[in-house]
Coordinates of C-alpha atoms in Angstrom, one line a residue:
Chain A
X17 CA 13.7 6.7 53.8
X18 CA 14.2 3.6 51.9
X19 CA 10.6 2.6 52.4
X20 CA 9.3 5.9 51.0
X21 CA 11.5 5.4 48.0
X22 CA 10.3 1.9 47.4
X23 CA 6.7 3.1 47.8
X24 CA 7.3 5.8 45.3
X25 CA 8.8 3.5 42.8
X26 CA 6.0 1.1 43.3
X27 CA 3.4 3.8 42.6
X28 CA 5.3 5.0 39.6
X29 CA 5.4 1.5 38.1
X30 CA 1.7 1.0 38.8
X31 CA 0.9 4.2 37.1
X32 CA 2.9 3.4 34.0
X33 CA 1.3 0.0 33.8
X34 CA -2.1 1.5 34.1
X35 CA -1.3 4.2 31.5
X36 CA 0.0 1.7 28.9
X37 CA -2.9 -0.7 29.5
X38 CA -5.5 2.0 29.3
X39 CA -4.1 3.2 26.0
X40 CA -5.5 0.1 24.5
X41 CA -8.9 0.8 25.8
X42 CA -8.7 4.5 24.9
X43 CA -8.0 3.5 21.3
X44 CA -11.0 1.1 21.2
X45 CA -13.2 3.8 22.7
X46 CA -11.9 6.3 20.1
X47 CA -12.6 4.0 17.2
X48 CA -16.1 3.2 18.5
X49 CA -16.8 6.9 19.0
X50 CA -15.6 7.8 15.5
X51 CA -17.3 4.8 13.9
X52 CA -20.6 5.4 15.7
X53 CA -22.2 7.7 13.1
X54 CA -21.6 5.1 10.4
X55 CA -22.9 2.2 12.5
X56 CA -25.9 4.1 13.7
X57 CA -26.6 5.8 10.3
X58 CA -26.8 2.7 8.2
X59 CA -27.2 0.2 11.0
X60 CA -24.5 -2.4 11.8
X61 CA -26.3 -5.0 9.7
X62 CA -26.1 -2.8 6.6
X63 CA -22.4 -2.4 7.1
X64 CA -22.1 -6.1 7.1
X65 CA -24.5 -7.2 4.4
X66 CA -24.5 -4.6 1.7
X67 CA -21.7 -4.5 -1.0
X68 CA -19.0 -1.9 -0.8
X69 CA -20.1 0.7 -3.3
X70 CA -19.6 4.3 -2.1
X71 CA -21.1 5.7 -5.3
X72 CA -24.3 4.0 -4.5
X73 CA -24.1 4.9 -0.8
X74 CA -23.5 1.4 0.6
X75 CA -20.5 0.6 2.6
X76 CA -20.5 -3.2 3.4
X77 CA -17.3 -4.7 4.8
X78 CA -18.2 -8.3 5.2
X79 CA -16.0 -9.5 2.3
X80 CA -13.0 -7.8 3.9
X81 CA -13.8 -9.5 7.2
X82 CA -14.0 -12.9 5.6
X83 CA -10.8 -12.2 3.6
X84 CA -8.9 -11.1 6.7
X85 CA -9.9 -14.2 8.6
X86 CA -9.1 -16.5 5.6
X87 CA -5.7 -14.9 4.9
X88 CA -4.5 -14.8 8.5
X89 CA -5.6 -18.3 9.4
X90 CA -4.2 -19.8 6.2
X91 CA -0.9 -18.0 6.8
X92 CA -0.7 -19.5 10.3
X93 CA -1.6 -22.9 8.8
X94 CA 1.3 -22.6 6.3
X95 CA 3.7 -21.2 8.8
X96 CA 3.1 -23.5 11.8
X97 CA 4.6 -26.7 10.4
X98 CA 7.4 -24.7 8.9
X99 CA 8.2 -23.0 12.2
X100 CA 7.9 -26.2 14.2
X101 CA 10.3 -27.9 11.9
X102 CA 12.9 -25.2 11.9
X103 CA 12.7 -24.7 15.7
X104 CA 13.2 -28.4 16.2
X105 CA 16.1 -28.4 13.8
X106 CA 17.7 -25.4 15.6
X107 CA 17.3 -26.7 19.1
X108 CA 17.6 -30.5 18.8
X109 CA 18.8 -31.9 15.5
X110 CA 21.5 -29.5 14.2
X111 CA 24.9 -29.5 15.8
X112 CA 25.5 -26.7 18.4
X113 CA 27.4 -24.3 16.0
X114 CA 25.1 -24.8 13.1
X115 CA 22.0 -24.4 15.3
X116 CA 23.3 -21.1 16.7
X117 CA 24.1 -19.8 13.3
X118 CA 20.7 -20.7 12.0
X119 CA 19.0 -19.0 14.9
X120 CA 20.9 -15.8 14.3
X121 CA 19.8 -16.0 10.7
X122 CA 16.2 -16.4 11.7
X123 CA 16.5 -13.4 14.1
X124 CA 17.8 -11.4 11.2
X125 CA 14.8 -12.5 9.2
X126 CA 12.3 -11.0 11.7
X127 CA 13.8 -7.6 10.8
X128 CA 13.0 -7.7 7.1
X129 CA 10.4 -5.0 6.3
X130 CA 7.2 -6.4 5.0
X131 CA 7.4 -4.3 1.8
X132 CA 10.3 -6.6 0.8
X133 CA 8.1 -9.6 1.1
X134 CA 5.5 -7.8 -0.9
X135 CA 8.0 -7.2 -3.7
X136 CA 9.2 -10.8 -3.7
X137 CA 5.5 -11.8 -3.9
X138 CA 4.8 -9.6 -6.8
X139 CA 7.8 -10.6 -8.9
X140 CA 8.2 -14.3 -8.0
X141 CA 5.1 -15.8 -6.5
X142 CA 2.2 -14.0 -8.4
X143 CA 3.3 -14.9 -12.0
X144 CA 4.0 -18.5 -10.9
X145 CA 0.5 -18.9 -9.4
X146 CA -1.1 -17.3 -12.4
X147 CA 0.4 -19.8 -14.8
X148 CA 0.2 -22.7 -12.4
X149 CA -3.6 -22.5 -11.9
X150 CA -4.4 -20.8 -15.2
X151 CA -6.9 -18.7 -13.3
X152 CA -7.2 -15.0 -12.5
X153 CA -4.3 -12.6 -12.2
X154 CA -2.3 -14.6 -9.6
X155 CA -3.0 -11.8 -7.1
X156 CA -5.1 -13.7 -4.7
X157 CA -5.7 -14.9 -1.2
X158 CA -3.3 -17.8 -1.7
X159 CA -0.4 -15.6 -2.8
X160 CA -0.9 -13.3 0.2
X161 CA -1.2 -16.1 2.8
X162 CA 1.8 -17.9 1.4
X163 CA 3.9 -14.7 1.6
X164 CA 2.5 -13.8 5.1
X165 CA 3.3 -17.4 6.2
X166 CA 6.9 -16.8 5.3
X167 CA 6.8 -13.4 7.0
X168 CA 5.5 -14.6 10.3
X169 CA 7.4 -17.8 10.4
X170 CA 10.6 -16.3 12.0
X171 CA 8.7 -14.8 14.9
X172 CA 7.0 -18.1 15.5
X173 CA 10.2 -20.1 15.2
X174 CA 12.0 -18.0 17.7
X175 CA 9.2 -18.3 20.2
X176 CA 9.2 -22.0 19.7
X177 CA 12.9 -22.2 20.2
X178 CA 12.7 -20.1 23.4
X179 CA 10.0 -22.4 24.8
X180 CA 12.0 -25.5 23.9
X181 CA 15.0 -24.0 25.6
X182 CA 13.0 -23.5 28.8
X183 CA 12.2 -27.2 29.1
X184 CA 14.0 -28.5 32.2
X185 CA 17.1 -30.4 31.1
X186 CA 16.1 -33.4 33.3
X187 CA 13.0 -34.0 31.2
X188 CA 15.1 -34.4 28.1
X189 CA 17.7 -36.5 29.9
X190 CA 14.9 -38.7 31.1
X191 CA 13.5 -39.2 27.6
X192 CA 17.1 -39.9 26.3
X193 CA 17.6 -42.4 29.2
X194 CA 14.4 -44.2 28.2
X195 CA 15.7 -44.6 24.7
X196 CA 13.2 -42.2 23.1
X197 CA 13.9 -41.3 19.5
X198 CA 14.2 -37.7 18.5
X199 CA 10.6 -37.7 17.2
X200 CA 9.3 -39.4 20.3
X201 CA 11.1 -36.8 22.4
X202 CA 9.5 -34.0 20.4
X203 CA 6.0 -35.4 20.4
X204 CA 5.8 -36.7 24.0
X205 CA 8.1 -34.4 26.0
X206 CA 8.9 -31.2 24.2
X207 CA 5.5 -30.3 22.7
X208 CA 3.5 -30.8 25.8
X209 CA 5.8 -29.0 28.2
X210 CA 6.4 -26.1 25.8
X211 CA 2.7 -25.7 25.0
X212 CA 2.0 -22.3 26.6
X213 CA 5.1 -20.6 25.2
X214 CA 4.3 -22.0 21.7
X215 CA 0.7 -20.7 22.0
X216 CA 2.1 -17.3 22.7
X217 CA 4.2 -17.6 19.6
X218 CA 1.2 -18.5 17.5
X219 CA -0.9 -15.7 18.9
X220 CA 1.8 -13.1 18.2
X221 CA 2.4 -14.4 14.7
X222 CA -1.4 -14.4 14.0
X223 CA -1.5 -10.9 15.3
X224 CA 1.2 -9.9 12.8
X225 CA -0.7 -11.6 10.0
X226 CA -4.0 -9.9 10.9
X227 CA -2.4 -6.5 11.3
X228 CA -0.1 -6.6 8.2
X229 CA -1.2 -4.2 5.6
X230 CA 1.4 -4.0 2.8
X231 CA 1.6 -7.6 1.8
X232 CA -2.1 -7.9 1.4
X233 CA -2.3 -4.5 -0.3
X234 CA 0.4 -5.5 -2.8
X235 CA -0.5 -9.0 -3.7
X236 CA -4.0 -10.0 -2.6
X237 CA -5.5 -8.0 -5.5
X238 CA -7.9 -5.8 -3.4
X239 CA -11.1 -6.6 -5.2
X240 CA -14.2 -5.8 -3.2
X241 CA -16.1 -8.9 -4.0
X242 CA -16.7 -11.7 -1.6
X243 CA -14.0 -14.3 -2.3
X244 CA -15.2 -17.6 -3.6
X245 CA -11.9 -19.4 -3.6
X246 CA -8.3 -18.9 -2.4
X247 CA -7.4 -18.1 -6.0
X248 CA -9.8 -15.1 -6.0
X249 CA -8.6 -11.5 -5.7
X250 CA -9.7 -10.1 -2.3
X251 CA -9.3 -7.2 0.1
X252 CA -8.3 -7.4 3.8
X253 CA -9.6 -5.0 6.4
X254 CA -6.2 -3.4 6.7
X255 CA -5.7 -3.0 3.0
X256 CA -9.2 -1.6 2.8
X257 CA -8.4 1.0 5.5
X258 CA -5.2 1.9 3.6
X259 CA -7.2 2.3 0.3
X260 CA -10.1 4.3 1.8
X261 CA -8.0 6.6 4.0
X262 CA -7.4 8.7 0.8
X263 CA -11.1 9.6 0.8
X264 CA -12.5 12.9 2.0
X265 CA -12.5 13.1 5.9
X266 CA -16.1 14.2 5.9
X267 CA -17.4 11.4 3.7
X268 CA -19.3 8.4 4.9
X269 CA -16.8 6.0 3.4
X270 CA -14.1 7.6 5.5
X271 CA -16.3 7.1 8.6
X272 CA -16.9 3.5 7.8
X273 CA -13.2 2.6 8.1
X274 CA -13.4 3.2 11.8
X275 CA -15.9 0.3 11.8
X276 CA -13.2 -1.7 10.1
X277 CA -10.8 -0.7 12.9
X278 CA -13.3 -1.8 15.5
X279 CA -13.9 -5.1 13.8
X280 CA -10.1 -5.7 13.4
X281 CA -9.6 -4.9 17.1
X282 CA -12.4 -7.3 18.2
X283 CA -11.2 -9.9 15.8
X284 CA -7.6 -10.0 17.2
X285 CA -9.0 -9.9 20.8
X286 CA -11.4 -12.8 20.1
X287 CA -8.7 -14.9 18.5
X288 CA -6.3 -14.2 21.4
X289 CA -8.9 -15.1 24.0
X290 CA -10.0 -18.2 22.1
X291 CA -6.4 -19.5 21.6
X292 CA -5.7 -18.9 25.3
X293 CA -8.8 -20.6 26.5
X294 CA -8.1 -23.5 24.2
X295 CA -4.5 -23.7 25.6
X296 CA -5.9 -23.7 29.2
X297 CA -8.4 -26.5 28.7
X298 CA -5.7 -28.5 26.9
X299 CA -3.4 -28.0 29.9
X300 CA -5.9 -29.3 32.3
X301 CA -6.5 -32.5 30.4
X302 CA -2.9 -33.5 30.9
Chain B
X10 CA 54.2 29.1 -2.5
X11 CA 51.9 32.0 -2.0
X12 CA 51.6 32.3 -5.8
X13 CA 50.6 28.8 -6.4
X14 CA 47.9 29.0 -3.7
X15 CA 46.6 32.2 -5.4
X16 CA 46.6 30.5 -8.8
X17 CA 44.8 27.5 -7.3
X18 CA 42.1 29.7 -5.8
X19 CA 41.6 31.6 -9.0
X20 CA 41.5 28.4 -11.0
X21 CA 38.9 26.8 -8.8
X22 CA 36.9 30.0 -8.8
X23 CA 36.9 30.1 -12.5
X24 CA 35.9 26.4 -12.6
X25 CA 33.1 27.1 -10.2
X26 CA 31.8 30.0 -12.3
X27 CA 32.2 28.1 -15.5
X28 CA 30.4 25.0 -14.2
X29 CA 27.6 27.1 -12.6
X30 CA 27.1 29.4 -15.6
X31 CA 25.0 27.2 -17.9
X32 CA 22.9 26.0 -15.0
X33 CA 22.3 29.4 -13.4
X34 CA 20.5 30.6 -16.5
X35 CA 16.9 31.3 -17.5
X36 CA 13.9 30.1 -15.7
X37 CA 15.7 28.6 -12.7
X38 CA 17.2 32.0 -11.7
X39 CA 14.5 32.8 -9.3
X40 CA 15.4 29.7 -7.1
X41 CA 19.0 30.9 -6.6
X42 CA 18.5 32.7 -3.4
X43 CA 15.9 30.5 -1.9
X44 CA 16.3 27.8 0.7
X45 CA 14.0 25.5 2.6
X46 CA 11.7 22.6 2.1
X47 CA 8.9 22.0 -0.4
X48 CA 6.5 19.1 0.2
X49 CA 4.4 17.7 -2.6
X50 CA 1.9 14.9 -2.6
X51 CA -1.2 13.5 -4.3
X52 CA -2.0 12.6 -7.9
X53 CA 0.3 9.9 -9.2
X54 CA 0.0 10.9 -12.9
X55 CA 1.8 14.1 -11.9
X56 CA 4.9 12.4 -10.4
X57 CA 7.2 12.1 -13.4
X58 CA 6.9 15.9 -14.1
X59 CA 7.2 16.8 -10.5
X60 CA 10.3 14.7 -10.2
X61 CA 12.1 16.2 -13.1
X62 CA 11.3 19.7 -12.1
X63 CA 12.4 19.1 -8.6
X64 CA 15.7 17.5 -9.8
X65 CA 16.5 20.5 -11.9
X66 CA 15.7 23.0 -9.1
X67 CA 17.7 21.0 -6.5
X68 CA 20.7 20.8 -8.9
X69 CA 20.8 24.5 -9.2
X70 CA 20.3 25.1 -5.5
X71 CA 21.1 22.2 -3.1
X72 CA 19.7 24.4 -0.3
X73 CA 16.2 23.5 -1.5
X74 CA 14.8 20.2 -0.5
X75 CA 11.8 19.0 -2.5
X76 CA 10.0 15.8 -1.5
X77 CA 7.4 14.1 -3.7
X78 CA 4.8 11.6 -2.6
X79 CA 1.9 9.9 -4.3
X80 CA -1.3 8.8 -2.7
X81 CA -3.8 9.8 -5.4
X82 CA -5.8 13.0 -6.0
X83 CA -7.9 12.6 -2.9
X84 CA -4.9 12.4 -0.7
X85 CA -3.3 15.4 -2.4
X86 CA -6.3 17.6 -1.8
X87 CA -6.7 16.4 1.7
X88 CA -3.1 16.8 2.7
X89 CA -2.7 20.3 1.3
X90 CA -6.0 21.2 3.0
X91 CA -4.7 20.0 6.3
X92 CA -1.5 21.8 5.9
X93 CA 0.6 18.6 5.7
X94 CA 2.1 19.5 2.4
X95 CA 2.7 22.7 0.4
X96 CA 1.4 21.5 -2.9
X97 CA -1.4 18.9 -3.3
X98 CA -1.7 17.5 -6.8
X99 CA -4.9 16.3 -8.3
X100 CA -6.0 14.8 -11.6
X101 CA -9.5 16.2 -11.2
X102 CA -10.7 19.7 -10.3
X103 CA -11.3 20.0 -6.6
X104 CA -15.0 20.2 -5.8
X105 CA -16.5 23.5 -4.9
X106 CA -16.9 22.2 -1.4
X107 CA -13.3 21.3 -1.1
X108 CA -12.2 24.6 -2.5
X109 CA -14.3 26.5 0.0
X110 CA -13.4 24.3 3.0
X111 CA -9.7 24.5 2.5
X112 CA -9.5 27.9 0.7
X113 CA -7.7 26.2 -2.1
X114 CA -6.0 27.9 -5.0
X115 CA -6.2 25.7 -8.1
X116 CA -3.5 25.8 -10.8
X117 CA -4.0 23.7 -13.9
X118 CA -0.8 23.2 -15.8
X119 CA -1.5 20.3 -18.2
X120 CA -4.1 18.3 -20.1
X121 CA -3.8 14.6 -19.8
X122 CA -5.6 11.7 -21.4
X123 CA -6.6 8.5 -19.7
X124 CA -6.2 5.4 -21.8
X125 CA -7.2 1.7 -21.4
X126 CA -4.0 -0.4 -21.6
X127 CA -3.3 -4.1 -22.1
X128 CA -0.2 -6.2 -22.1
X129 CA 2.0 -5.9 -25.2
X130 CA 1.5 -9.7 -25.8
X131 CA -2.3 -9.1 -26.1
X132 CA -3.6 -9.2 -29.7
X133 CA -6.7 -7.2 -28.7
X134 CA -5.8 -3.5 -29.1
X135 CA -8.9 -2.1 -30.6
X136 CA -12.2 -1.8 -28.8
X137 CA -15.4 0.1 -29.1
X138 CA -16.6 2.1 -26.1
X139 CA -19.5 -0.3 -25.7
X140 CA -17.1 -3.2 -25.5
X141 CA -14.9 -1.3 -23.0
X142 CA -17.9 -0.8 -20.7
X143 CA -18.9 -4.4 -21.0
X144 CA -15.4 -5.6 -20.2
X145 CA -15.2 -3.4 -17.1
X146 CA -18.7 -4.3 -15.9
X147 CA -17.7 -8.0 -16.2
X148 CA -20.2 -8.8 -19.0
X149 CA -17.4 -9.7 -21.3
X150 CA -15.1 -11.8 -19.2
X151 CA -13.0 -13.8 -21.7
X152 CA -10.5 -12.5 -24.3
X153 CA -11.8 -14.9 -26.8
X154 CA -15.0 -12.9 -27.0
X155 CA -12.9 -10.0 -28.3
X156 CA -10.8 -12.1 -30.6
X157 CA -8.0 -12.9 -28.2
X158 CA -6.8 -16.0 -26.5
X159 CA -9.2 -18.2 -24.5
X160 CA -8.3 -16.8 -21.0
X161 CA -10.3 -14.9 -18.5
X162 CA -9.9 -11.1 -18.5
X163 CA -8.2 -9.8 -15.4
X164 CA -9.5 -6.3 -14.6
X165 CA -7.4 -3.7 -12.9
X166 CA -8.9 -0.5 -11.5
X167 CA -7.9 2.3 -9.1
X168 CA -9.2 3.2 -5.6
X169 CA -12.1 5.5 -5.2
X170 CA -10.0 8.6 -4.4
X171 CA -8.2 8.4 -7.7
X172 CA -8.7 11.2 -10.2
X173 CA -7.7 8.9 -13.0
X174 CA -10.4 6.5 -12.0
X175 CA -12.9 9.3 -11.9
X176 CA -12.3 10.5 -15.4
X177 CA -12.1 7.0 -16.8
X178 CA -15.3 6.0 -15.2
X179 CA -17.1 9.2 -16.2
X180 CA -15.9 9.6 -19.8
X181 CA -14.6 6.1 -20.7
X182 CA -17.3 4.0 -19.2
X183 CA -20.1 6.5 -19.3
X184 CA -20.5 6.1 -15.5
X185 CA -21.0 2.4 -16.1
X186 CA -20.4 -0.2 -13.4
X187 CA -16.9 -1.4 -12.6
X188 CA -17.0 -5.1 -11.7
X189 CA -16.5 -5.9 -8.0
X190 CA -14.0 -8.6 -9.1
X191 CA -11.6 -6.0 -10.4
X192 CA -8.2 -5.9 -8.8
X193 CA -7.5 -2.5 -7.2
X194 CA -4.1 -0.9 -7.4
X195 CA -3.0 2.4 -5.8
X196 CA -1.1 4.4 -8.4
X197 CA -0.6 5.0 -12.1
X198 CA 2.8 3.4 -11.8
X199 CA 1.4 0.3 -10.0
X200 CA -1.3 0.0 -12.7
X201 CA 1.3 0.1 -15.4
X202 CA 3.5 -2.6 -13.8
X203 CA 0.5 -4.8 -13.0
X204 CA -0.7 -4.8 -16.7
X205 CA 2.9 -5.1 -17.9
X206 CA 3.3 -8.3 -16.0
X207 CA -0.2 -9.8 -16.6
X208 CA -0.7 -11.0 -20.2
X209 CA -4.5 -11.3 -19.6
X210 CA -4.9 -8.0 -17.8
X211 CA -6.6 -4.7 -18.8
X212 CA -6.4 -1.5 -16.9
X213 CA -6.2 2.2 -17.5
X214 CA -3.4 4.8 -17.0
X215 CA -2.7 8.4 -17.6
X216 CA -1.4 8.8 -21.2
X217 CA 1.8 10.3 -19.9
X218 CA 2.6 6.9 -18.2
X219 CA 2.3 4.8 -21.4
X220 CA 5.6 3.4 -22.5
X221 CA 6.8 0.2 -24.3
X222 CA 5.8 -2.0 -21.3
X223 CA 2.1 -1.7 -22.1
X224 CA 0.0 -1.1 -25.2
X225 CA -2.7 1.5 -25.4
X226 CA -6.1 0.3 -26.6
X227 CA -7.7 2.4 -29.3
X228 CA -11.3 3.3 -28.7
X229 CA -13.8 3.5 -31.6
X230 CA -10.7 3.8 -33.9
X231 CA -9.0 6.6 -32.1
X232 CA -5.6 5.9 -30.6
X233 CA -5.0 7.7 -27.3
X234 CA -1.9 9.8 -27.6
X235 CA -0.8 13.4 -27.2
X236 CA -2.0 14.5 -30.6
X237 CA -5.5 12.9 -30.4
X238 CA -6.0 14.3 -26.8
X239 CA -4.9 17.7 -27.9
X240 CA -7.2 17.9 -31.0
X241 CA -10.1 16.6 -28.9
X242 CA -10.7 13.4 -31.0
X243 CA -9.8 11.3 -28.0
X244 CA -12.3 12.3 -25.4
X245 CA -11.2 10.7 -22.2
X246 CA -9.1 13.6 -20.9
X247 CA -8.8 15.8 -17.9
X248 CA -6.7 18.6 -16.4
X249 CA -3.7 18.1 -14.2
X250 CA -3.8 20.4 -11.2
X251 CA -1.6 21.6 -8.4
X252 CA -3.4 23.0 -5.4
X253 CA -2.2 25.2 -2.6
X254 CA -4.0 26.3 0.6
X255 CA -4.4 30.0 0.3
X256 CA -2.2 32.2 -1.8
X257 CA 1.2 30.4 -2.4
X258 CA 4.4 32.2 -1.6
X259 CA 8.1 31.6 -1.6
X260 CA 9.3 28.3 -3.2
X261 CA 5.8 27.0 -3.5
X262 CA 4.8 29.9 -5.7
X263 CA 8.1 29.7 -7.7
X264 CA 7.6 26.0 -8.3
X265 CA 4.2 26.5 -9.7
X266 CA 5.4 29.4 -11.8
X267 CA 8.3 27.3 -13.1
X268 CA 5.8 24.7 -14.4
X269 CA 4.3 27.5 -16.6
X270 CA 7.6 28.7 -18.0
X271 CA 8.9 27.4 -21.4
X272 CA 11.4 25.1 -19.6
X273 CA 8.6 23.8 -17.4
X274 CA 6.4 23.2 -20.4
X275 CA 9.2 21.3 -22.1
X276 CA 9.3 18.9 -19.1
X277 CA 5.5 18.5 -19.3
X278 CA 5.6 17.8 -23.0
X279 CA 8.5 15.3 -22.5
X280 CA 6.4 13.2 -20.2
X281 CA 3.5 12.9 -22.5
X282 CA 1.2 15.7 -21.3
X283 CA -0.1 18.8 -23.0
X284 CA 0.9 22.0 -21.2
X285 CA -1.8 24.6 -20.8
X286 CA -1.4 27.9 -22.7

């Protein structure tokens, strides 16, 4: 009796695992299917290399791809040192009580809706950037990536904290016994042993940055031109989808946003695989 | 004891009747016995009028819930066509194809102008149509060329599904190009606040949205405002439409009818539009 029940439970879990993992594939298949007419009609190359100008019948999305890559990678670059610093502070430097309080504060920060960050960006960051650089409207790649960096930092910090917490106590004690300074302990003991957990944190944060729509929509400026500098107004793939979704269902510009979806999907997948592969080779070297 | 209770009931009844009397009068009477939900979305130029009308109706009868969303003309037509909302607003006439596909009923209730706007700090408030087209195509890219300060011009435009963009592009720019460097914002409100915050920006909004935070740019000597739109001297104008799928009924019909009553027209006028006769 017990065996049957166990078997049933096992099957049930297997099924749910299969179902949830296949949804990812179904979504990809759906987007490819919906995007196919646009890809076939104009050719994939045309989707990449013509400008976006629906009135002229061209639907190029290359500037949006470049912008998405630039904004998300920049935001991780801003957020990584910030998160590393705060996680080190929370787990090692700050006294027990303060560290705990800080961590709860950071947990609270993960729950702030992105639209709030967008508003803060519009009212505080954009005017400052405009006057500081005396260039453009201040709505630019830099503004969006700074704001996104702040947004993804709590996620990253919490992941870093968790992976620091999982380091065996004996490693840290050994480092202390050898007379290592805090910085030496961080660089030589904590970072190497927390590597895989930290990578997960970076991947997740990057995923949030790539997928976020509102911050980019509100403060990156949404111009359709290929950005020439971080101070240029530009449009991400997600913002592009949000803007074009208002178009007529039957129109080619509406169909083209499925291509954006496919690109977005492949982009996140590629980054995840690349970061994991990089993490693995790094691990073997040790 | 019994007497005081009676008096109290009578008093509160009287108070109720008195407080309700002035509200329960005139054009809003037809909403008295209605209940239910009315969903409106689409054109963002329409929103101030929609909001005030909805507020008035919901004050008279709290049983009616009216929700108003933006999204632009394209969204309005699409959502009403898909049956997601009861009324889809648009700042352009739906195309013949859209009307046929969704069996739309189209109700125009106002005429609206679309005006170029700049920051109040900007000294440049007069342009010719030729200059306007050159500014938006990016040919003129510094305020100095127009007699302003030596700073680059920041262009603001709307997304492609916007009815405001369509009329501005067609009648304001003569279907001229809009520079690909232009920032894109998603509503009339967002356009207004973008230009209100950017001393070097230029954009365009529905005349009904112009207030002290932005200044309207006169074109070929004609200042965009209700009077010039009405007498036809300011040419960049369009109708404001509310569309339904099939023949409207119930609250939907009453809402559209309300916009055409004298009280509705007063609301429309108050927000800077010209009600249709």
